[in-house]
Structures are given as C-alpha cells and as structure tokens.
PDB file of C-alpha atoms in Angstrom:
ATOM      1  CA  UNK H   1      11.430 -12.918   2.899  1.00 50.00           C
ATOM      2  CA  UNK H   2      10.998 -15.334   0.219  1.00 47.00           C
ATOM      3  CA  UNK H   3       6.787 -15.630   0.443  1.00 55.00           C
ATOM      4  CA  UNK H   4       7.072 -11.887  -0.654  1.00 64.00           C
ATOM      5  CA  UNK H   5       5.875 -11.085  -4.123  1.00 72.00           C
ATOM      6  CA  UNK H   6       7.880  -8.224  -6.020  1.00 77.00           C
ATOM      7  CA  UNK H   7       5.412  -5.313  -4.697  1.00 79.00           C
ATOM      8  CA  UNK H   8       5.917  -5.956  -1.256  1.00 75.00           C
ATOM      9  CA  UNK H   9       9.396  -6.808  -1.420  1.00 80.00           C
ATOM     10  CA  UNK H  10       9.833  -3.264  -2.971  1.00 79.00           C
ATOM     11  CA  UNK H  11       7.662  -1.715  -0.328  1.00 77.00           C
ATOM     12  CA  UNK H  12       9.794  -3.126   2.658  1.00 75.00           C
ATOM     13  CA  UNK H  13      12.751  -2.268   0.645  1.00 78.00           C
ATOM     14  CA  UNK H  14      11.470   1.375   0.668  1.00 77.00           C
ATOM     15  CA  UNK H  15      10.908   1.584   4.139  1.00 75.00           C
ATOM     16  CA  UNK H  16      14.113   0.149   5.130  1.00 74.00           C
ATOM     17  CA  UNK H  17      15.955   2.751   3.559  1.00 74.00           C
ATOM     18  CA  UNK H  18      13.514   5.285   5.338  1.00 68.00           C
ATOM     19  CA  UNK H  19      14.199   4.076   8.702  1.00 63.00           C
ATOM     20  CA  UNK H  20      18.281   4.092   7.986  1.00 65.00           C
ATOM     21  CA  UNK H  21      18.309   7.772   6.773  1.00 63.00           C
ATOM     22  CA  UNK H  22      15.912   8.477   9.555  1.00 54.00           C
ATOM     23  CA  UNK H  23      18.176   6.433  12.187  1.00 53.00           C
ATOM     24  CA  UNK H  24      21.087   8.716  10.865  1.00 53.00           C
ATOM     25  CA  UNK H  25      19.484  11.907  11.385  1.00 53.00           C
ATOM     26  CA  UNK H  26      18.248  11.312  14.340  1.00 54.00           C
ATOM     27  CA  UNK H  27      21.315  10.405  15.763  1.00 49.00           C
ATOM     28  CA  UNK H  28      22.857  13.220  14.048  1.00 54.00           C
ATOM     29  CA  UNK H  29      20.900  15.417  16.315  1.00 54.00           C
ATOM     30  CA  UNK H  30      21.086  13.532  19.433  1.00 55.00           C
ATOM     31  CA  UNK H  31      18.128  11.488  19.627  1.00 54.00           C
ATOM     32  CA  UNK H  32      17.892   7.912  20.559  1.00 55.00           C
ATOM     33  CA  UNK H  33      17.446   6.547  16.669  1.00 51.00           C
ATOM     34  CA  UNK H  34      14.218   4.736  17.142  1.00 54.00           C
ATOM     35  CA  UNK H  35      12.368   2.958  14.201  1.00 55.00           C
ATOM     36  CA  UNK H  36      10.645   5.237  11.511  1.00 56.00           C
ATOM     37  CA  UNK H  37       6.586   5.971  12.441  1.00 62.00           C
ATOM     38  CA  UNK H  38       5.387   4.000   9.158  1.00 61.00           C
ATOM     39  CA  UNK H  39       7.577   0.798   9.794  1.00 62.00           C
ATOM     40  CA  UNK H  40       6.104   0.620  12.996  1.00 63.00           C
ATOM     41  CA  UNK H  41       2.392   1.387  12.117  1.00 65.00           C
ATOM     42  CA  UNK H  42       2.864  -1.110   9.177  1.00 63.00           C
ATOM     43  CA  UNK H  43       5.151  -4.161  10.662  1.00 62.00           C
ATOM     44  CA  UNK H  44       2.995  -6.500   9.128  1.00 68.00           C
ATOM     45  CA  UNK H  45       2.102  -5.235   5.457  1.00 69.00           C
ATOM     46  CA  UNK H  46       1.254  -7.058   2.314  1.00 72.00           C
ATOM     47  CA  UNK H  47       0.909  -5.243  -0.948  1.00 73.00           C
ATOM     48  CA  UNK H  48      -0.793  -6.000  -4.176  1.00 75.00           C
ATOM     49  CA  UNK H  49      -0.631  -3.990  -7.628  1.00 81.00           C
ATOM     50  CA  UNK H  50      -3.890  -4.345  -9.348  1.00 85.00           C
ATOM     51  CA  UNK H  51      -4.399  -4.157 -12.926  1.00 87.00           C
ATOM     52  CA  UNK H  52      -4.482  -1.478 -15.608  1.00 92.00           C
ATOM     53  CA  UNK H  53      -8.370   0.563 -13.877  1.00 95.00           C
ATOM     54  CA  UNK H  54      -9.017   1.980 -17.718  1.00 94.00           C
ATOM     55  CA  UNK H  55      -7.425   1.170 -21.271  1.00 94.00           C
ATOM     56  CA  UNK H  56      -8.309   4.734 -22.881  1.00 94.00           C
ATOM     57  CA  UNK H  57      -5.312   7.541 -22.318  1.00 94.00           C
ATOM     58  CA  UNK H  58      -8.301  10.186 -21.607  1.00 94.00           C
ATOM     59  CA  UNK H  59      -9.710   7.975 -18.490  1.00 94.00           C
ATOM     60  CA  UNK H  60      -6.377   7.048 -17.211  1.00 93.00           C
ATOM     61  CA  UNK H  61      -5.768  11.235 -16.855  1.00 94.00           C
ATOM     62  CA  UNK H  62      -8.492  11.190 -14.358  1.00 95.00           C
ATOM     63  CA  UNK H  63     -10.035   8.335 -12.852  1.00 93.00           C
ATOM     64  CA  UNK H  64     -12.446   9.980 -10.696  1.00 94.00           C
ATOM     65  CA  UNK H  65     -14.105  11.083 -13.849  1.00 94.00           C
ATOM     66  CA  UNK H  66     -15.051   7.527 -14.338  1.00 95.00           C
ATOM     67  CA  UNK H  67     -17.901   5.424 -12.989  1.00 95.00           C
ATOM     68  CA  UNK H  68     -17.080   1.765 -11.508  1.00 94.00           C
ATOM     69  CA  UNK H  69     -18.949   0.593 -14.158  1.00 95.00           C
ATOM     70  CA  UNK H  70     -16.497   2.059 -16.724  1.00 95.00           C
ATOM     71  CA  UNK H  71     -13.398   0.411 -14.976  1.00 96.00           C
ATOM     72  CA  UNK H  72     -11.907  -2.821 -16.971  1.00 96.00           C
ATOM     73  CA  UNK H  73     -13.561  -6.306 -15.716  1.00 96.00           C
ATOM     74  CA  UNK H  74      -9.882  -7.430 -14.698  1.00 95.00           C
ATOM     75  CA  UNK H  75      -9.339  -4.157 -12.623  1.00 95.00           C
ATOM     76  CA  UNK H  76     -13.353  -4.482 -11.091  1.00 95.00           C
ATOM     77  CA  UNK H  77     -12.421  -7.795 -10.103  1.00 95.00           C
ATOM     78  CA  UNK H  78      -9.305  -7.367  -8.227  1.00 92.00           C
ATOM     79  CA  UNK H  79     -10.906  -5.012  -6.154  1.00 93.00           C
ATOM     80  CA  UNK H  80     -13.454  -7.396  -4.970  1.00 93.00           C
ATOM     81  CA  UNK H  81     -11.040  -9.677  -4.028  1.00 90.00           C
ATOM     82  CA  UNK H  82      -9.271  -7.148  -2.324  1.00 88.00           C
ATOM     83  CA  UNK H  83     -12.152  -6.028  -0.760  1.00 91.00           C
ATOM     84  CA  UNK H  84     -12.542  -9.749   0.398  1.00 92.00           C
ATOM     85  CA  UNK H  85      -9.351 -10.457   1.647  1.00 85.00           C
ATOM     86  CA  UNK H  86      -9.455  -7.157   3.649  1.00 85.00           C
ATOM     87  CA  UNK H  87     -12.568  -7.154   5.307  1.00 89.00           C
ATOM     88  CA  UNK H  88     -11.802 -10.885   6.404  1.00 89.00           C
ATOM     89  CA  UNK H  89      -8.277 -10.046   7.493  1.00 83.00           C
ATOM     90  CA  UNK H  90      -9.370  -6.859   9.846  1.00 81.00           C
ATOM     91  CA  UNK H  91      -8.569  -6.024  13.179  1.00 80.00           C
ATOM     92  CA  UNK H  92      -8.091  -3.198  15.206  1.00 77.00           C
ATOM     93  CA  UNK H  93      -4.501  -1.580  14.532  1.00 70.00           C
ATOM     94  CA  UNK H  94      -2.479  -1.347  17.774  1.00 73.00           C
ATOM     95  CA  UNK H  95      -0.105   1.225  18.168  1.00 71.00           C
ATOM     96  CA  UNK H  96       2.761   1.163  20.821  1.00 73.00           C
ATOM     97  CA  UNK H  97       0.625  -1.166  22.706  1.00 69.00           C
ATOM     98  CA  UNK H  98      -2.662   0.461  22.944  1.00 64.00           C
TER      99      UNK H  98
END
C-alpha cells in the first residue's frame, strides 16, 4: 500500500511472513491453512513509532521508574495525539463476525 508509512509497512510485512510459515505448517499437518489469528484480529492496523520517552541512559533502562512528567515534551505529546486519534477512531472489535 502506498498511504503506508515505514512502521506499518514493516508491521504488515511481519505478519505476512507469519501467516506463510503458519499456512505451511498447517498444511504440513493436515489442516485447512487458514489465515494466522493476529492478521485476522488486526486486518485493519495502522502503526506509529513515537519519539525517544527519555534522553538519560539510566531512565531509558526502566521507564516505569519514571513519572509522565519526566517523559520528553516531544514523546508527552505524541501520546496525546495518539490518545486522540484513538479514542475518536474506536469501535467495538468484531471477531469472525460476532
């Protein structure tokens, strides 16, 4: 897809070569070869990378140790965007039709 930006291109890379070595084992063992679980759950999947959460080596070892507040501006404000786009983009997942 050409709207794709290079994270999500990578991602659907990723799970194309999951569901062909899935396909072949399955078929390998007699099964009818059907799509990988996570391609199906995630058909319609956009992914972002965010930016660099902390600048000092000690914080980047464990993030949890940090408070929001101690996360870099650019990295705080990604996530609000994200948080945006998600919460405006929600609906209930469907799964094999229900």
């Amino acid at each position: 897809r050409a709207d794709e930006d290079g994270a999500t291109a990578w991602l659907r890379s990723y799970l194309s070569e999951v569901n062909s070595s899935a396909l072949d084992h399955e078929l390998a063992i007699g099964g009818e070869g059907d799509m990988h679980l996570l391609s199906r759950l995630y058909s319609k999947l956009k992914v972002h990378t965010l930016f660099l959460p902390a600048t000092q080596k000690e914080h980047l070892q464990d993030l949890s140790k940090l408070r929001f507040e101690e996360l870099t501006e650019e990295f705080k404000e990604e996530i609000e965007v994200l948080k945006a786009h998600i919460l405006s983009t929600l609906e209930a997942r469907q799964f094999e039709g229900k």
